[in-house]
mmCIF file of C-alpha atoms in Angstrom:
data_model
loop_
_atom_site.group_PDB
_atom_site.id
_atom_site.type_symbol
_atom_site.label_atom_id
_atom_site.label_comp_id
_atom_site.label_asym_id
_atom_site.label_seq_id
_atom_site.Cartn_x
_atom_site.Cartn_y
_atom_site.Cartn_z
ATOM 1 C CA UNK E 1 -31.371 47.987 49.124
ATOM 2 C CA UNK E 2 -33.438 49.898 46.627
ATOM 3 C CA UNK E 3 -31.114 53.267 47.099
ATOM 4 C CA UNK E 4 -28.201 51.120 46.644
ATOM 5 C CA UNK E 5 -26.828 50.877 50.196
ATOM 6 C CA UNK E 6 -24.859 47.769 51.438
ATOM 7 C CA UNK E 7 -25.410 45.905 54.324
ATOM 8 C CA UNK E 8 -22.844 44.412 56.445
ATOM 9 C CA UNK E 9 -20.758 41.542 55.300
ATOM 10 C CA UNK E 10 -21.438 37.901 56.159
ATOM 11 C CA UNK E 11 -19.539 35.705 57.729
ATOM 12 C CA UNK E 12 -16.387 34.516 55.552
ATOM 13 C CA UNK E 13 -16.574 31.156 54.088
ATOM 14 C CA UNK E 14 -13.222 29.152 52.452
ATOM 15 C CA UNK E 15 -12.901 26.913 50.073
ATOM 16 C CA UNK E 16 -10.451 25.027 47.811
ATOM 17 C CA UNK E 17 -11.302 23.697 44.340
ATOM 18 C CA UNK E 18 -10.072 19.816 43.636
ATOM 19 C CA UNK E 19 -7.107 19.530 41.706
ATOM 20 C CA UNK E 20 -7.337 18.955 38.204
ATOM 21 C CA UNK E 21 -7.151 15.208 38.058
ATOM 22 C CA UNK E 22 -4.282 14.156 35.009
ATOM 23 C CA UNK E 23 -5.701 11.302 32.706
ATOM 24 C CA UNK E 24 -2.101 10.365 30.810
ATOM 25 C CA UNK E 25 -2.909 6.252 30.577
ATOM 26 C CA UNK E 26 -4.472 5.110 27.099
ATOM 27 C CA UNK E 27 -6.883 2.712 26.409
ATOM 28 C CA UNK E 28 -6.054 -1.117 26.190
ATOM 29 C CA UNK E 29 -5.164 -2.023 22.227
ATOM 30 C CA UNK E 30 -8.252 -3.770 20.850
ATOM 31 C CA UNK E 31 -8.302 -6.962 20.600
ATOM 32 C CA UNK E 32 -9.774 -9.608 18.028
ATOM 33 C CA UNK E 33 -9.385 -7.460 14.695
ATOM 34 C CA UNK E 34 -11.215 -9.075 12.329
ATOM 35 C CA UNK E 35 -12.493 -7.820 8.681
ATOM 36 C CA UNK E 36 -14.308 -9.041 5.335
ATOM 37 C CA UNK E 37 -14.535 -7.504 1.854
ATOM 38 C CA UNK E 38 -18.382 -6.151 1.770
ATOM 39 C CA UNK E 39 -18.388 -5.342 -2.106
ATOM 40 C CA UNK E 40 -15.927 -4.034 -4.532
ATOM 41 C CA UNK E 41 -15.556 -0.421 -2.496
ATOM 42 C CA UNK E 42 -16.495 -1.170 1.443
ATOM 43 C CA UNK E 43 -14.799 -3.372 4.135
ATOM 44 C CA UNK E 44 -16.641 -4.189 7.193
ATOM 45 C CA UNK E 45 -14.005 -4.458 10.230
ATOM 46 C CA UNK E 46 -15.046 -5.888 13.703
ATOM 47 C CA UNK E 47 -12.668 -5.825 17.361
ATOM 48 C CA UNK E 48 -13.440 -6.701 21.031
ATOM 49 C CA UNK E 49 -13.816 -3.769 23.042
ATOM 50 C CA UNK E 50 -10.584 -1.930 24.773
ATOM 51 C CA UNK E 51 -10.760 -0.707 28.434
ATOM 52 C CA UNK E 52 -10.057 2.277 30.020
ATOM 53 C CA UNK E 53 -10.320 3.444 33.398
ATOM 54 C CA UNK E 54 -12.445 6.425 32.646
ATOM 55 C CA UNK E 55 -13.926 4.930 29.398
ATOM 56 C CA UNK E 56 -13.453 4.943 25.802
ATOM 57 C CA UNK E 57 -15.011 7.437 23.750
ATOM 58 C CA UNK E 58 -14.422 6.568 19.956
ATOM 59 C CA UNK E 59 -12.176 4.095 17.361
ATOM 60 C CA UNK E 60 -10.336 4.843 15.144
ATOM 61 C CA UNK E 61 -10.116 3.392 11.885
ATOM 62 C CA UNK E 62 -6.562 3.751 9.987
ATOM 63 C CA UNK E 63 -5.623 2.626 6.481
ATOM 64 C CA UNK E 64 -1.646 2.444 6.443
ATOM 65 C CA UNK E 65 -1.163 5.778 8.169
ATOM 66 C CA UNK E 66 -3.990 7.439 7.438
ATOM 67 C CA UNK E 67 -7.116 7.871 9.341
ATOM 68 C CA UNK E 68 -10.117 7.358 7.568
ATOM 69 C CA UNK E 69 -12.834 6.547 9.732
ATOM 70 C CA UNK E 70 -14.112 6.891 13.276
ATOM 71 C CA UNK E 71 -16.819 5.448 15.759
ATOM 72 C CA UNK E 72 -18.302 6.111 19.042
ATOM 73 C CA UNK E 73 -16.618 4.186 21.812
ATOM 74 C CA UNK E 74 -19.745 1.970 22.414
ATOM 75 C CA UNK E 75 -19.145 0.327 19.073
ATOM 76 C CA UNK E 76 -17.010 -2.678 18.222
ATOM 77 C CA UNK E 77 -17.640 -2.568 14.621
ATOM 78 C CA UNK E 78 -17.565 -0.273 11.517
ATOM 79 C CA UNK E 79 -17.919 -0.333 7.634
ATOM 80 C CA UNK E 80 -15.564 1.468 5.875
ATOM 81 C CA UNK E 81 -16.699 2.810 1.857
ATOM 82 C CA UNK E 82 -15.275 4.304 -0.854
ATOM 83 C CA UNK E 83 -12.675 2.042 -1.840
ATOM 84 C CA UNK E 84 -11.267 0.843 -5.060
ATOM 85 C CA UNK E 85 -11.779 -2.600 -6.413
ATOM 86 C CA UNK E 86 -9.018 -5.099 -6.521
ATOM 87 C CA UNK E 87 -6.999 -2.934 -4.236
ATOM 88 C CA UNK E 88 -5.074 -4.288 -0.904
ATOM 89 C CA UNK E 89 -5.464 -2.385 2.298
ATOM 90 C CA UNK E 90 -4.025 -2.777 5.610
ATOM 91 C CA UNK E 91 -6.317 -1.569 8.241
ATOM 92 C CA UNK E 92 -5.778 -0.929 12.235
ATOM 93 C CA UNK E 93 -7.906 0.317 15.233
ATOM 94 C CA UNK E 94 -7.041 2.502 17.804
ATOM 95 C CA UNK E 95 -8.726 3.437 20.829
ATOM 96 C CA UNK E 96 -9.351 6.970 22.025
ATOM 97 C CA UNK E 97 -10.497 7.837 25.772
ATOM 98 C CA UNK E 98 -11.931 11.560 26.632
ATOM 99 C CA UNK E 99 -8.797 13.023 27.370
ATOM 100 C CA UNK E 100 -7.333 12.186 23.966
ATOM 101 C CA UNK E 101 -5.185 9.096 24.914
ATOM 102 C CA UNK E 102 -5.019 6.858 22.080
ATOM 103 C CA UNK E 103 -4.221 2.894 22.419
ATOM 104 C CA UNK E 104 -1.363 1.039 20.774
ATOM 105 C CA UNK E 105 -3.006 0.020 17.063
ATOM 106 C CA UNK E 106 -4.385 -3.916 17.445
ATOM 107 C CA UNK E 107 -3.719 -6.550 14.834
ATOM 108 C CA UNK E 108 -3.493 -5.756 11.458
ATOM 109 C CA UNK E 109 -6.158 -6.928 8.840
ATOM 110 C CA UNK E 110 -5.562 -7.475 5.535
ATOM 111 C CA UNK E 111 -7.823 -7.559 3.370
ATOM 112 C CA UNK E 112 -8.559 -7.228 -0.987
ATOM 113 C CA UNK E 113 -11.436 -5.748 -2.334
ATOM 114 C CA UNK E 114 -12.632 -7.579 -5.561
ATOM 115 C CA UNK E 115 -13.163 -6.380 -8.881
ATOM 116 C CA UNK E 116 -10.826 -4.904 -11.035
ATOM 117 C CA UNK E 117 -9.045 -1.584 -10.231
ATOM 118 C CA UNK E 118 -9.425 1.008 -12.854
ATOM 119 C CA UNK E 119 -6.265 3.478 -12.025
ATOM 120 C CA UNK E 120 -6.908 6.240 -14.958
ATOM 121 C CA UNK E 121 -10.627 6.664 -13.276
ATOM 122 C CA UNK E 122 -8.553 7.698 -10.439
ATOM 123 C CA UNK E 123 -5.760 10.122 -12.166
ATOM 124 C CA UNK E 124 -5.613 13.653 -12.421
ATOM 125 C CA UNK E 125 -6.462 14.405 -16.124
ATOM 126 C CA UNK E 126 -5.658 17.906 -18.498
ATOM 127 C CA UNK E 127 -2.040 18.191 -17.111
ATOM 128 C CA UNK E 128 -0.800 20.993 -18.589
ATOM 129 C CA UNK E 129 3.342 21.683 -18.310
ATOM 130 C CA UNK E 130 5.421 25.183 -18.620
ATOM 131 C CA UNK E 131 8.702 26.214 -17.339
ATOM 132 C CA UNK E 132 9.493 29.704 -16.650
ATOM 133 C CA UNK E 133 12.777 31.821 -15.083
ATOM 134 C CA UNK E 134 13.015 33.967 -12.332
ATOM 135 C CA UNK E 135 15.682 34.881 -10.083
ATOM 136 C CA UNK E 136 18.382 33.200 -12.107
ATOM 137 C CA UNK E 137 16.595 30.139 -11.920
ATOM 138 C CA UNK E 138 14.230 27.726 -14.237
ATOM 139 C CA UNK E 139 10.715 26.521 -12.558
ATOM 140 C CA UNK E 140 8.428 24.079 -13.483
ATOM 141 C CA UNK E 141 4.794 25.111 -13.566
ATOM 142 C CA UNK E 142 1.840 22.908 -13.730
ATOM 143 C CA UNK E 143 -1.923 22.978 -13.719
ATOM 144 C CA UNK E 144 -4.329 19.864 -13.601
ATOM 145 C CA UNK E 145 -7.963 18.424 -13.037
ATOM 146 C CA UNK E 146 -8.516 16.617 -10.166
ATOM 147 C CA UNK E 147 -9.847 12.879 -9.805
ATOM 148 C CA UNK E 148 -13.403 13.243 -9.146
ATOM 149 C CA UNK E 149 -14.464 10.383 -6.287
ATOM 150 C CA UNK E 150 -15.464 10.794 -2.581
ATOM 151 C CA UNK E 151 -14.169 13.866 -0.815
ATOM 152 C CA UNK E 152 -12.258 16.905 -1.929
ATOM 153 C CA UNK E 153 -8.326 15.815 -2.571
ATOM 154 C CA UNK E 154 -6.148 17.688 -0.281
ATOM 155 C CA UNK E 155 -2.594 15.901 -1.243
ATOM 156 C CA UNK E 156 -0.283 15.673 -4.862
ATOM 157 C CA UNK E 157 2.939 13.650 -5.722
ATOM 158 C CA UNK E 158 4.481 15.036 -8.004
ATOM 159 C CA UNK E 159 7.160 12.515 -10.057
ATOM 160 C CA UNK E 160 9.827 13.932 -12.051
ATOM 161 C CA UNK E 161 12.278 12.102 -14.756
ATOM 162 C CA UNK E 162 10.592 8.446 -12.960
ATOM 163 C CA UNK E 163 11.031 9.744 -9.495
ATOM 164 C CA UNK E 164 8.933 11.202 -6.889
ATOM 165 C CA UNK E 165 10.121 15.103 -6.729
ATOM 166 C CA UNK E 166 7.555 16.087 -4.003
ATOM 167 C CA UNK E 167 4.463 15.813 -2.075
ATOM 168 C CA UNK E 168 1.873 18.958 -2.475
ATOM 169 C CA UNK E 169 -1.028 18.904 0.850
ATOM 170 C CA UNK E 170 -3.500 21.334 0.955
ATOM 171 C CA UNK E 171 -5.468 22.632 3.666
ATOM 172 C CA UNK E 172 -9.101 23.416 3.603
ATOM 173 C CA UNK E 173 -8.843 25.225 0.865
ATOM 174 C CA UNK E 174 -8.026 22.481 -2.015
ATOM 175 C CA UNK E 175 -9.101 23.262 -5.436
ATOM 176 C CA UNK E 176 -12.028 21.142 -7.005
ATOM 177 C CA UNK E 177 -11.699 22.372 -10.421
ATOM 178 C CA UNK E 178 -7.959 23.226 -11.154
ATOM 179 C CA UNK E 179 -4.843 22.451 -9.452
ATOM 180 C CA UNK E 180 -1.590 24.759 -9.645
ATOM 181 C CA UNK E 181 1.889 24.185 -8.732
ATOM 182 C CA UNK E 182 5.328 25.740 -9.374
ATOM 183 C CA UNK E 183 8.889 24.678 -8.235
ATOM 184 C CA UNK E 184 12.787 24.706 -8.746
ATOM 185 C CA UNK E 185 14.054 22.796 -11.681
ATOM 186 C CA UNK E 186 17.851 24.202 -11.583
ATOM 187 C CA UNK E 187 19.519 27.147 -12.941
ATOM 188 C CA UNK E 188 20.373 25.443 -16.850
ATOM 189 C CA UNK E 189 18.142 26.237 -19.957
ATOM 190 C CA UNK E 190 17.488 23.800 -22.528
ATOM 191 C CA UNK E 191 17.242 20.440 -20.137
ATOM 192 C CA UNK E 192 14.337 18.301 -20.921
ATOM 193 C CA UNK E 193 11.925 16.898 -17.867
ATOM 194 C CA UNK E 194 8.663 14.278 -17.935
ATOM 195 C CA UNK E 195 6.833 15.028 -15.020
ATOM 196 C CA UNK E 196 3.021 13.645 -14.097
ATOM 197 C CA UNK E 197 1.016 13.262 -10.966
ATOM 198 C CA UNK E 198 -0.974 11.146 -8.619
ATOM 199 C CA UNK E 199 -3.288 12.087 -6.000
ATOM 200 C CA UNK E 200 -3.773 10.021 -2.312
ATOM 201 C CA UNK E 201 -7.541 9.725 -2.639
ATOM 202 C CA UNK E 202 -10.221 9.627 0.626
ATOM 203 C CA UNK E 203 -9.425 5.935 1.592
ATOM 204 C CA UNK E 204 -5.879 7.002 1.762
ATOM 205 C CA UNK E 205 -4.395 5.181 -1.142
ATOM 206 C CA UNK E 206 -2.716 6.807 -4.307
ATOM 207 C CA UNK E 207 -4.291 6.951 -6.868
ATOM 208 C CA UNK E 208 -3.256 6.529 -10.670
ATOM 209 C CA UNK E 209 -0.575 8.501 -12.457
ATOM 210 C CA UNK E 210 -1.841 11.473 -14.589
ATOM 211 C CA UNK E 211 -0.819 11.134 -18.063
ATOM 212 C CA UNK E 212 3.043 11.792 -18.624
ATOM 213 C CA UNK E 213 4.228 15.829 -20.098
ATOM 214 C CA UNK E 214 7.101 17.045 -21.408
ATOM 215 C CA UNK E 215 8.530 20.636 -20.220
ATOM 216 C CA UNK E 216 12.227 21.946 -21.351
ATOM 217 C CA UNK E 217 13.628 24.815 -19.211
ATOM 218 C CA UNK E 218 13.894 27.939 -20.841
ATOM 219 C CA UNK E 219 11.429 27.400 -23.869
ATOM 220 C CA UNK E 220 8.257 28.312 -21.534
ATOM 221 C CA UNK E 221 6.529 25.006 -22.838
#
């Protein structure tokens, strides 16, 4: 009451809260996977709808491995942009239900957008090339530009002597204006390395090679 006095209890009521129900079966794989070149840098992909037994709520789009695209589940089509002319893709689509279950991939689609592709609008430019030593050891340090295009570039290879040396991903915090890397090149001065790099650009294909540098260990240049 107003003084703050309780009253008696009421009468005791039980009760049980449903088990959580476990959703653990994916979508069907969509079917029909169809697709046509819309331009020199877009693809428009249609599929027949997948089924699920409590629905599906998106698609997803994949180039090769890489997702690059997603609809709501009440769609059976999508256009996919910023591609590169004369460039082959292989695209797939998944389905995804609400409790995260994704569908085996349906039939691939092939497709080649036309035009010409253009791979130095696509390379990382101003490569710059040092070496220096620390810890008994030589390193390789370099510093470039990145391609400018659709979407911030989050992932490097870097090729050494004609071979790929390593992959560089960054997280959300991937430089716009100037890339940096450093890494092991061996514990001997005076050997002689060409190194240059590519980035994977938004529609998940590499890109062009940067142009080629030179870098000796032990001569910081």
């Amino acid at each position: 009451d107003a003084d703050g006095r309780l009253g008696p209890r009421s009468r005791e009521v039980r009760a049980t809260t449903p088990a959580a129900v476990t959703d653990d079966t994916p979508p069907t794989r969509p079917g029909d996977t169809r697709g046509r070149a819309a331009g020199a840098r877009a693809v428009r992909l249609t599929w027949a709808a997948s089924t699920d037994d409590r629905g599906v709520v998106s698609y997803d789009i994949h180039q090769g491995g890489t997702k690059v695209h997603s609809v709501g589940g009440d769609r059976t089509s999508a256009q996919v942009t910023g591609l590169r002319p004369g460039t082959r893709y292989t695209f797939t689509v998944r389905a995804r239900d609400a409790a995260d279950n994704v569908s085996p991939a349906g039939a691939a689609v092939r497709l080649t957008t036309p035009g010409s592709d253009d791979a130095a609008a696509t390379a990382p430019t101003a490569l710059r090339a040092s070496s220096h030593r620390a810890d008994g050891a030589y390193y390789i340090d370099l510093s470039w530009v990145p391609p400018r295009g659709d979407g911030v570039i989050t992932e490097y290879q870097i090729e050494l002597d004609g071979r790929a040396a390593t992959s560089l991903v960054y997280g959300d915090e991937a430089p716009r204006e100037r890339a940096e890397y450093s890494f092991y090149a061996g514990t001997q001065a005076g050997v002689t390395h060409r190194v240059r790099v590519r980035a994977r650009l938004s529609d998940g294909t590499w890109g062009g090679f940067s142009a080629e540098r030179k870098v000796t260990t032990g001569t910081g240049g």
